[in-house]
XYZ file of C-alpha atoms in Angstrom:
562
model
C -0.042 -0.035 0.184
C 1.133 3.514 -0.676
C 0.914 5.238 2.268
C 0.675 8.673 0.973
C -2.161 7.819 -1.415
C -4.329 6.610 1.167
C -6.096 10.039 2.629
C -6.340 11.236 -0.770
C -8.135 7.789 -1.915
C -10.298 7.818 1.268
C -11.150 11.615 1.142
C -12.429 11.028 -2.620
C -14.848 8.049 -1.014
C -16.397 10.285 1.455
C -17.052 13.181 -1.326
C -18.335 10.349 -3.671
C -20.666 8.850 -0.157
C -21.984 12.466 0.567
C -22.843 13.507 -3.284
C -24.625 10.207 -3.748
C -26.665 10.515 -0.395
C -29.488 13.363 -1.382
C -32.110 13.225 -3.803
C -35.386 15.802 -3.861
C -38.258 14.642 -2.217
C -41.492 13.763 -4.265
C -43.725 13.599 -1.268
C -44.657 15.161 2.225
C -45.481 12.605 5.242
C -47.906 13.945 7.635
C -48.584 12.895 11.425
C -49.211 9.083 11.795
C -52.211 8.125 13.741
C -52.537 4.554 15.629
C -55.209 2.365 16.948
C -54.743 -1.026 18.446
C -57.439 -3.441 17.159
C -58.102 -4.658 13.905
C -61.099 -3.885 11.392
C -60.349 -4.005 7.595
C -62.217 -0.579 7.036
C -59.515 0.803 8.722
C -57.517 0.552 5.582
C -60.388 3.208 4.100
C -58.749 6.393 2.059
C -61.807 8.578 3.784
C -62.171 6.769 6.935
C -63.083 8.788 9.951
C -60.071 8.938 12.146
C -60.487 11.761 14.360
C -60.518 9.721 17.918
C -57.114 7.825 16.684
C -54.038 8.525 19.164
C -51.325 10.675 17.730
C -48.976 8.780 19.925
C -47.050 5.235 19.329
C -49.219 2.367 20.302
C -48.542 0.918 23.630
C -48.464 -3.105 23.006
C -48.294 -5.899 25.431
C -47.899 -8.969 22.774
C -48.534 -9.559 19.669
C -51.678 -7.894 19.336
C -52.779 -6.325 16.092
C -52.578 -2.397 15.633
C -53.467 -0.201 12.381
C -51.371 2.967 11.598
C -52.790 5.862 9.296
C -50.541 8.454 7.550
C -51.406 11.270 5.418
C -49.271 11.559 2.447
C -48.830 14.219 -0.242
C -47.641 13.524 -3.583
C -45.866 16.590 -5.164
C -44.767 15.257 -8.314
C -46.228 12.803 -10.957
C -44.415 9.585 -11.508
C -42.557 9.129 -15.199
C -44.084 6.763 -17.528
C -42.716 3.095 -16.644
C -41.272 4.353 -13.881
C -43.880 3.731 -10.914
C -43.645 5.138 -7.674
C -42.735 2.592 -4.727
C -42.678 2.645 -1.007
C -40.377 1.442 1.353
C -41.756 1.468 4.978
C -38.770 1.092 8.133
C -40.785 -0.786 10.765
C -40.392 -3.209 13.267
C -42.789 -6.387 12.671
C -44.785 -8.066 10.008
C -47.564 -5.789 8.134
C -49.824 -5.309 5.465
C -49.391 -2.292 3.437
C -52.383 -0.276 2.050
C -52.221 2.925 -0.356
C -55.663 4.796 -0.905
C -57.639 1.598 0.630
C -56.113 -1.148 -2.045
C -53.550 -3.362 -0.215
C -50.179 -2.903 -2.394
C -48.111 -5.667 -0.433
C -47.767 -7.609 2.520
C -44.355 -8.579 4.753
C -45.446 -11.731 7.057
C -48.389 -12.534 8.556
C -49.501 -9.725 11.197
C -51.203 -11.117 14.063
C -50.257 -14.877 13.432
C -46.363 -14.363 14.495
C -46.706 -16.770 17.468
C -48.454 -19.594 15.465
C -46.742 -19.188 12.351
C -43.069 -18.372 13.343
C -40.973 -15.470 11.957
C -41.681 -14.399 8.378
C -40.745 -11.441 6.287
C -37.906 -9.154 5.796
C -36.785 -5.840 7.275
C -36.426 -4.023 4.341
C -39.192 -4.447 1.540
C -40.398 -2.063 -1.309
C -43.812 -2.353 -2.938
C -44.988 -0.694 -6.081
C -47.697 1.834 -5.691
C -50.130 1.590 -8.830
C -49.734 4.528 -11.112
C -53.719 5.157 -11.339
C -53.008 5.852 -7.235
C -50.082 8.303 -7.659
C -51.604 11.302 -8.973
C -50.597 14.624 -7.371
C -52.287 15.054 -3.973
C -53.454 13.520 -0.996
C -53.573 10.069 -0.385
C -53.748 7.661 2.527
C -50.931 5.125 4.055
C -52.674 2.712 6.247
C -50.540 -0.248 7.555
C -51.847 -3.295 9.662
C -49.071 -4.459 11.827
C -47.957 -6.991 14.516
C -44.463 -6.916 17.046
C -44.496 -10.006 18.475
C -41.127 -10.285 19.402
C -40.467 -6.757 20.675
C -43.679 -5.094 21.287
C -42.059 -1.818 22.547
C -40.336 -0.987 19.241
C -43.199 0.878 17.948
C -42.207 3.142 15.335
C -42.306 3.601 11.608
C -40.997 6.182 8.627
C -41.142 5.726 5.263
C -39.540 6.551 1.614
C -41.361 7.046 -1.489
C -39.720 7.675 -4.571
C -39.342 5.691 -8.308
C -39.164 2.116 -7.814
C -35.705 1.960 -9.775
C -34.642 4.740 -7.252
C -35.515 2.796 -4.314
C -33.898 -0.387 -5.454
C -30.487 0.998 -6.486
C -29.888 4.051 -4.339
C -29.084 1.981 -1.138
C -27.363 -0.268 -3.267
C -24.990 2.158 -4.554
C -24.866 3.899 -1.255
C -23.813 0.329 0.152
C -21.211 -0.143 -2.604
C -19.290 3.353 -1.852
C -19.571 2.140 1.919
C -17.893 -1.215 1.180
C -15.503 0.569 -1.067
C -14.848 2.846 1.217
C -14.414 0.095 4.182
C -12.390 -2.073 2.540
C -9.959 0.740 2.553
C -9.937 0.544 6.255
C -9.738 -3.361 6.090
C -6.335 -2.849 4.160
C -5.084 -0.164 6.363
C -5.993 -2.484 9.425
C -3.805 -5.536 8.335
C -0.987 -3.571 6.820
C -0.498 -1.863 10.314
C -1.404 -5.377 12.260
C 1.613 -7.022 10.193
C 3.861 -3.770 11.222
C 2.908 -4.047 14.646
C 3.680 -7.850 14.322
C 7.329 -6.697 13.120
C 7.889 -4.301 16.085
C 5.453 -5.529 19.215
C 6.190 -2.454 21.134
C 4.367 -0.069 18.895
C 1.028 -0.277 20.622
C -0.183 2.652 18.848
C -0.250 0.660 15.631
C -2.354 -2.227 16.982
C -4.834 0.028 18.263
C -4.981 1.975 15.080
C -5.064 -1.514 13.011
C -8.229 -2.890 15.795
C -9.865 0.576 15.248
C -9.965 0.187 11.434
C -11.348 -3.506 11.516
C -13.973 -2.575 14.026
C -14.956 0.450 11.506
C -15.024 -1.880 8.899
C -17.058 -4.553 10.709
C -19.498 -1.542 11.924
C -19.835 -0.649 8.096
C -20.511 -4.167 7.317
C -23.504 -4.304 9.919
C -25.027 -1.620 9.004
C -25.592 -1.968 5.454
C -26.056 -5.474 5.593
C -29.814 -5.450 5.391
C -29.363 -3.974 1.848
C -28.471 -7.561 0.841
C -29.153 -10.080 2.970
C -33.111 -10.512 4.028
C -33.017 -10.157 8.239
C -36.569 -10.839 10.037
C -37.119 -8.239 12.414
C -37.051 -10.545 15.196
C -33.129 -11.175 14.319
C -32.344 -7.543 13.610
C -31.962 -6.739 17.566
C -28.783 -8.982 17.228
C -27.512 -6.821 14.568
C -28.443 -3.611 16.995
C -26.281 -5.328 19.707
C -23.435 -5.969 17.571
C -23.251 -2.313 16.692
C -23.578 -1.113 20.066
C -20.558 -3.712 20.563
C -18.614 -2.128 18.221
C -19.189 1.212 18.927
C -18.413 0.652 22.271
C -15.376 -0.906 20.980
C -14.087 1.957 18.874
C -15.299 4.851 21.430
C -12.707 3.450 23.901
C -10.153 2.810 21.571
C -9.959 5.935 19.996
C -9.270 7.965 23.253
C -6.983 5.266 24.169
C -4.824 6.082 20.854
C -4.965 9.564 21.406
C -3.735 9.276 24.786
C -0.772 7.044 23.948
C 0.333 9.607 21.334
C -0.323 12.470 23.773
C 0.641 11.846 27.265
C -1.286 13.677 30.130
C -1.067 13.633 33.553
C -3.106 10.994 35.516
C -3.848 9.225 32.213
C -4.557 5.832 33.607
C -7.223 7.422 36.019
C -9.010 9.286 33.248
C -9.031 6.496 31.013
C -10.945 4.152 33.770
C -13.315 7.045 34.634
C -14.011 7.173 30.925
C -14.573 3.446 30.587
C -16.821 3.497 33.331
C -19.175 6.551 31.489
C -19.288 4.046 28.430
C -20.466 1.397 30.207
C -23.007 3.367 31.819
C -24.431 4.629 28.550
C -24.360 1.000 27.175
C -26.507 -0.486 30.144
C -28.658 2.704 30.916
C -30.836 2.119 28.192
C -29.871 -0.611 26.763
C -33.049 -1.582 24.703
C -32.639 2.065 22.963
C -29.946 1.223 20.631
C -29.455 4.445 18.770
C -29.705 6.417 21.715
C -26.892 4.171 23.127
C -24.641 4.396 19.716
C -25.573 8.219 19.799
C -24.189 9.141 23.225
C -21.088 6.758 22.744
C -20.042 8.805 19.985
C -20.517 11.867 21.631
C -18.739 10.623 24.746
C -15.394 9.289 22.286
C -15.837 12.667 20.631
C -15.868 14.876 23.840
C -13.036 12.705 25.641
C -10.574 12.756 22.352
C -11.001 16.623 21.922
C -10.157 17.099 25.557
C -7.000 14.803 25.209
C -6.130 16.880 21.783
C -6.681 20.466 22.965
C -4.266 19.480 25.581
C -1.643 18.225 23.189
C -2.230 21.715 21.415
C -1.465 23.727 24.307
C 1.462 21.617 24.803
C 2.647 22.265 21.078
C 2.749 18.464 20.586
C 3.786 18.002 16.845
C 0.631 16.680 14.689
C -2.018 18.001 17.463
C -3.206 21.032 15.241
C -4.383 18.804 12.445
C -6.467 16.133 14.432
C -7.901 19.077 16.139
C -9.364 20.294 12.750
C -10.475 16.558 11.548
C -12.513 16.534 15.579
C -13.907 19.868 14.569
C -14.901 18.881 11.071
C -16.445 15.671 12.093
C -18.679 17.823 14.352
C -19.954 20.083 11.370
C -20.487 17.058 9.246
C -22.771 15.546 12.010
C -24.560 18.886 12.095
C -25.582 18.992 8.324
C -25.987 15.240 7.759
C -28.098 12.504 9.074
C -26.785 10.685 12.078
C -25.602 7.706 10.047
C -24.203 9.438 7.881
C -22.698 11.864 10.304
C -20.974 8.939 12.212
C -19.382 7.118 9.187
C -17.811 10.104 8.017
C -16.814 11.764 11.215
C -15.414 8.352 12.330
C -13.950 8.329 8.937
C -12.277 11.740 9.663
C -11.126 10.897 13.140
C -9.133 7.745 11.759
C -7.556 9.744 9.048
C -6.212 12.030 11.919
C -5.168 9.119 13.927
C -3.644 7.866 10.625
C -1.817 11.063 10.313
C -0.096 10.512 13.735
C 0.854 6.963 12.446
C 2.480 8.412 9.111
C 4.625 10.565 10.942
C 5.822 8.055 13.512
C 6.482 5.922 10.772
C 8.338 8.516 9.432
C 10.348 9.355 12.804
C 11.045 5.680 13.140
C 12.714 5.643 9.422
C 14.695 8.535 10.192
C 16.053 7.001 13.540
C 16.720 3.821 11.771
C 18.927 5.584 9.184
C 20.441 7.433 11.539
C 20.974 4.154 13.373
C 22.735 2.454 10.307
C 25.119 5.562 10.391
C 25.719 5.396 14.207
C 26.471 1.279 14.074
C 28.837 2.107 10.863
C 30.600 4.689 13.182
C 30.657 2.437 16.230
C 31.967 -0.304 14.201
C 35.065 2.061 13.555
C 35.389 2.814 16.803
C 35.547 -0.321 18.180
C 38.386 -1.125 15.433
C 40.249 2.174 15.653
C 39.974 2.006 19.557
C 42.031 -1.653 19.658
C 44.367 -0.948 16.888
C 45.374 2.805 17.689
C 49.138 3.372 17.206
C 49.802 3.559 21.201
C 48.190 0.345 21.730
C 50.403 -1.246 18.754
C 53.432 0.244 19.555
C 53.534 -0.650 23.230
C 52.498 -4.079 22.621
C 55.195 -4.211 19.782
C 57.710 -3.061 21.944
C 56.622 -5.443 24.590
C 56.741 -8.391 22.186
C 60.455 -7.594 21.003
C 61.313 -7.470 24.641
C 59.686 -11.203 25.183
C 61.245 -12.647 22.076
C 64.772 -11.467 22.739
C 64.492 -12.782 26.316
C 61.979 -15.573 26.656
C 61.463 -16.794 22.657
C 58.798 -19.010 23.896
C 56.588 -16.684 25.910
C 57.040 -14.669 22.840
C 55.643 -16.772 20.746
C 52.522 -17.206 23.151
C 52.340 -13.529 23.160
C 52.251 -13.307 19.511
C 49.078 -16.002 19.674
C 47.094 -14.469 22.003
C 47.572 -11.283 19.895
C 46.118 -12.691 16.756
C 43.707 -14.205 18.759
C 42.278 -10.866 20.289
C 42.355 -9.612 16.530
C 40.549 -12.627 14.870
C 37.902 -11.992 17.754
C 37.738 -8.501 16.836
C 37.171 -9.290 13.296
C 34.245 -11.843 13.962
C 32.628 -9.291 15.891
C 33.012 -6.112 14.150
C 30.022 -6.123 11.832
C 27.834 -7.288 14.696
C 24.757 -5.393 16.881
C 24.678 -8.201 19.544
C 27.273 -11.244 20.246
C 27.030 -13.747 22.796
C 28.322 -13.288 26.077
C 30.699 -16.199 26.105
C 32.508 -14.239 22.843
C 32.589 -11.108 24.841
C 34.264 -12.728 27.809
C 36.620 -14.860 25.603
C 37.707 -11.533 24.368
C 38.055 -10.533 27.879
C 40.162 -13.045 28.599
C 42.377 -12.720 25.757
C 43.007 -9.157 26.308
C 44.203 -9.610 29.755
C 46.541 -12.350 28.555
C 47.882 -9.734 26.277
C 47.950 -6.872 29.082
C 49.823 -9.603 31.518
C 52.779 -9.858 29.005
C 52.956 -5.906 28.470
C 52.581 -4.722 31.903
C 53.898 -7.856 34.201
C 51.160 -7.845 36.352
C 49.404 -10.867 37.434
C 45.297 -10.354 36.062
C 43.028 -12.281 36.868
C 39.375 -13.187 35.813
C 36.149 -14.549 37.516
C 32.591 -15.129 36.770
C 29.052 -15.425 38.489
C 25.976 -16.592 37.411
C 26.736 -15.805 33.928
C 23.880 -17.332 31.433
C 25.338 -18.248 27.827
C 22.162 -17.483 26.141
C 22.312 -14.047 26.693
C 23.616 -11.634 24.070
C 25.225 -8.362 24.398
C 26.514 -5.456 22.214
C 30.283 -6.082 21.460
C 33.371 -4.603 23.007
C 31.447 -3.108 26.052
C 32.814 -5.244 28.678
C 36.294 -5.711 26.634
C 35.739 -1.440 27.422
C 35.249 -1.487 31.071
C 38.210 -3.834 31.147
C 40.174 -1.365 29.397
C 39.264 1.501 31.858
C 39.921 -1.094 34.685
C 43.507 -1.424 33.478
C 44.287 1.932 32.430
C 42.798 3.897 35.357
C 44.057 1.171 38.013
C 47.246 0.329 40.039
C 47.690 -3.366 40.980
C 47.567 -4.480 44.710
C 50.141 -5.214 47.258
C 50.814 -8.446 45.606
C 50.982 -6.886 42.021
C 47.398 -8.491 40.800
C 44.468 -6.965 39.692
C 40.999 -8.921 39.585
C 38.052 -8.529 37.564
C 34.981 -10.200 38.302
C 31.395 -10.257 36.389
C 28.022 -11.496 37.904
C 24.907 -11.752 35.986
C 21.768 -11.367 37.549
C 18.227 -11.400 36.087
C 14.444 -11.259 37.270
C 11.241 -10.266 35.455
C 11.930 -6.606 35.049
C 15.682 -6.448 33.982
C 18.792 -8.401 33.791
C 22.080 -6.603 34.979
C 25.633 -7.530 34.657
C 27.997 -5.983 37.569
C 31.548 -5.645 36.531
C 34.225 -5.019 39.351
C 37.619 -4.489 39.661
C 40.016 -5.317 42.405
C 43.031 -2.880 42.420
C 44.045 0.370 43.794
C 43.054 3.637 42.492
C 45.798 6.259 41.893
C 43.769 9.266 42.218
C 39.940 8.550 43.343
C 38.536 12.429 42.360
C 40.486 12.209 39.292
C 39.476 8.900 37.980
C 35.876 9.681 38.494
C 36.056 12.572 36.311
C 37.956 10.436 33.386
C 35.197 7.644 33.792
C 32.361 10.085 33.358
C 33.935 11.760 30.522
C 36.012 9.347 29.008
C 35.549 7.879 25.454
C 35.060 4.548 26.559
C 32.134 5.113 28.763
C 30.800 6.914 25.883
C 31.467 4.188 23.170
C 29.324 2.125 26.166
C 26.589 4.196 26.082
C 26.054 4.615 22.049
C 26.127 0.672 22.000
C 23.556 0.527 24.602
C 21.351 2.784 22.871
C 21.690 1.414 19.270
C 20.495 -2.150 20.714
C 17.976 -0.713 23.855
C 16.808 2.556 22.808
C 16.193 4.187 26.307
C 15.618 0.927 27.895
C 19.335 0.577 29.809
C 20.989 2.379 32.809
C 24.504 2.474 33.340
C 26.204 3.191 36.802
C 30.133 3.741 37.449
C 31.263 4.047 41.079
C 34.326 3.563 43.420
C 34.312 1.283 45.906
C 36.699 0.352 48.948
C 38.030 -2.456 46.773
C 38.703 -0.624 43.458
C 35.749 -0.095 40.921
C 32.103 -0.997 40.156
C 30.278 -0.798 36.869
C 26.582 -1.951 36.564
C 24.812 -2.316 33.511
C 20.678 -2.764 33.503
C 18.884 -3.842 30.696
C 15.184 -3.527 30.867
C 12.725 -5.815 29.633
């Protein structure tokens, strides 16, 4: 996927979606009247319904009730393009237009005996001779056996072809649009799997996937026939998806823009969402709307705080949130919900793109640094001063004790061979680093004629470590320490580990010539800078290094956090 082109593609989809949703009305719907009971003459156009109730019918079980809705047709239908009506209503019902039955959806009044029949969305053609301009009467005989508390109705009237194709076109746009978020979800999931510390990528991936599934749940009734008895499952699914999205989006912003008491505020926000989810659970549109509002308010607060703190990218995200609010004011709730969520997800995507760019630049910088560190490691161990002193000592040993001179040469060759093996590595086995230290001590023992010894405690040979850092600590110990009274210097490496970190403690048992000067040299020396650079290259900021004098010499501690 080309990440740079994705926002443009999504914006084009948004424009197509918005422009495809407006059609000039061809009818006016007046006040709907209702009455419980069942009399066939209630379908008549001229029936006197003055004593009918303007409020929704209050039902107890599967009793039959009627609704009558006066409708004004504003425009004559075109030849061969008859008008049709699509009721949005819970239940099974029969539709009458000016007293003529034009369609049936299920078996009203017989749901308990015959079981569920019919679909949620059904379109009925209105006979052409009944669609002249003027007043008409829509009467519906219905029953709601499964959800008697969900009484309500709205209708759409338009050309039959338009009613059939309009929602299909809208659904196709939305599915193409949602498909882009599915691709984004998969893409960022794989990015997360390659770097499992990048939790914002995982949250963005899950949010995109939930948005994709929410889109399917919203428009599935267009092409899958669903009886109203099972429609509640769809609504529950939408509410659960909204709950997940409404929590994940503020969580994402809180991770991108940290603020004080973040965990406590998120816990309170989760409690608010649970309260909204259960307070009026039977009215899922109410639940969905209020969760969306809560998500927007909480996210807006986080991002405004980030703008106040001058966080990069926060201003653009504020603009996307405000634009999503504006769209919700000027469009219907369903369209505003999807378009608004899309804009917010685009804002999240913008933050991630910046994060990926920064990681790429950091990686390129790390490559340069890694090359520099390898050169530093090589330079540090073949510097002229080291070579000259070593060769001078080697000449003396060959003249005085040729056999030991040969051993000296072999130790020197072994050290250079080890350096050749590790110079291109970022991490090496701890055993290889220890072998390098032992070989260096062997060389220095020939050079300085001091008894150097090496001890280990608790070493885990499965561990890896950046090359040369223990060797550098060893060199510091040799350079800045004086031998004890018995002409010896001892080095000891202790390894410890727990659930939070692993720890290497490097001890030097020797005499310090000038303790204050040694502290300054070790803090400012190139050796410690090299060690810190190597640790940063491999572990970013997840490490700690301390170097302090002790009664017996010196103590260096390296902690690497998990």
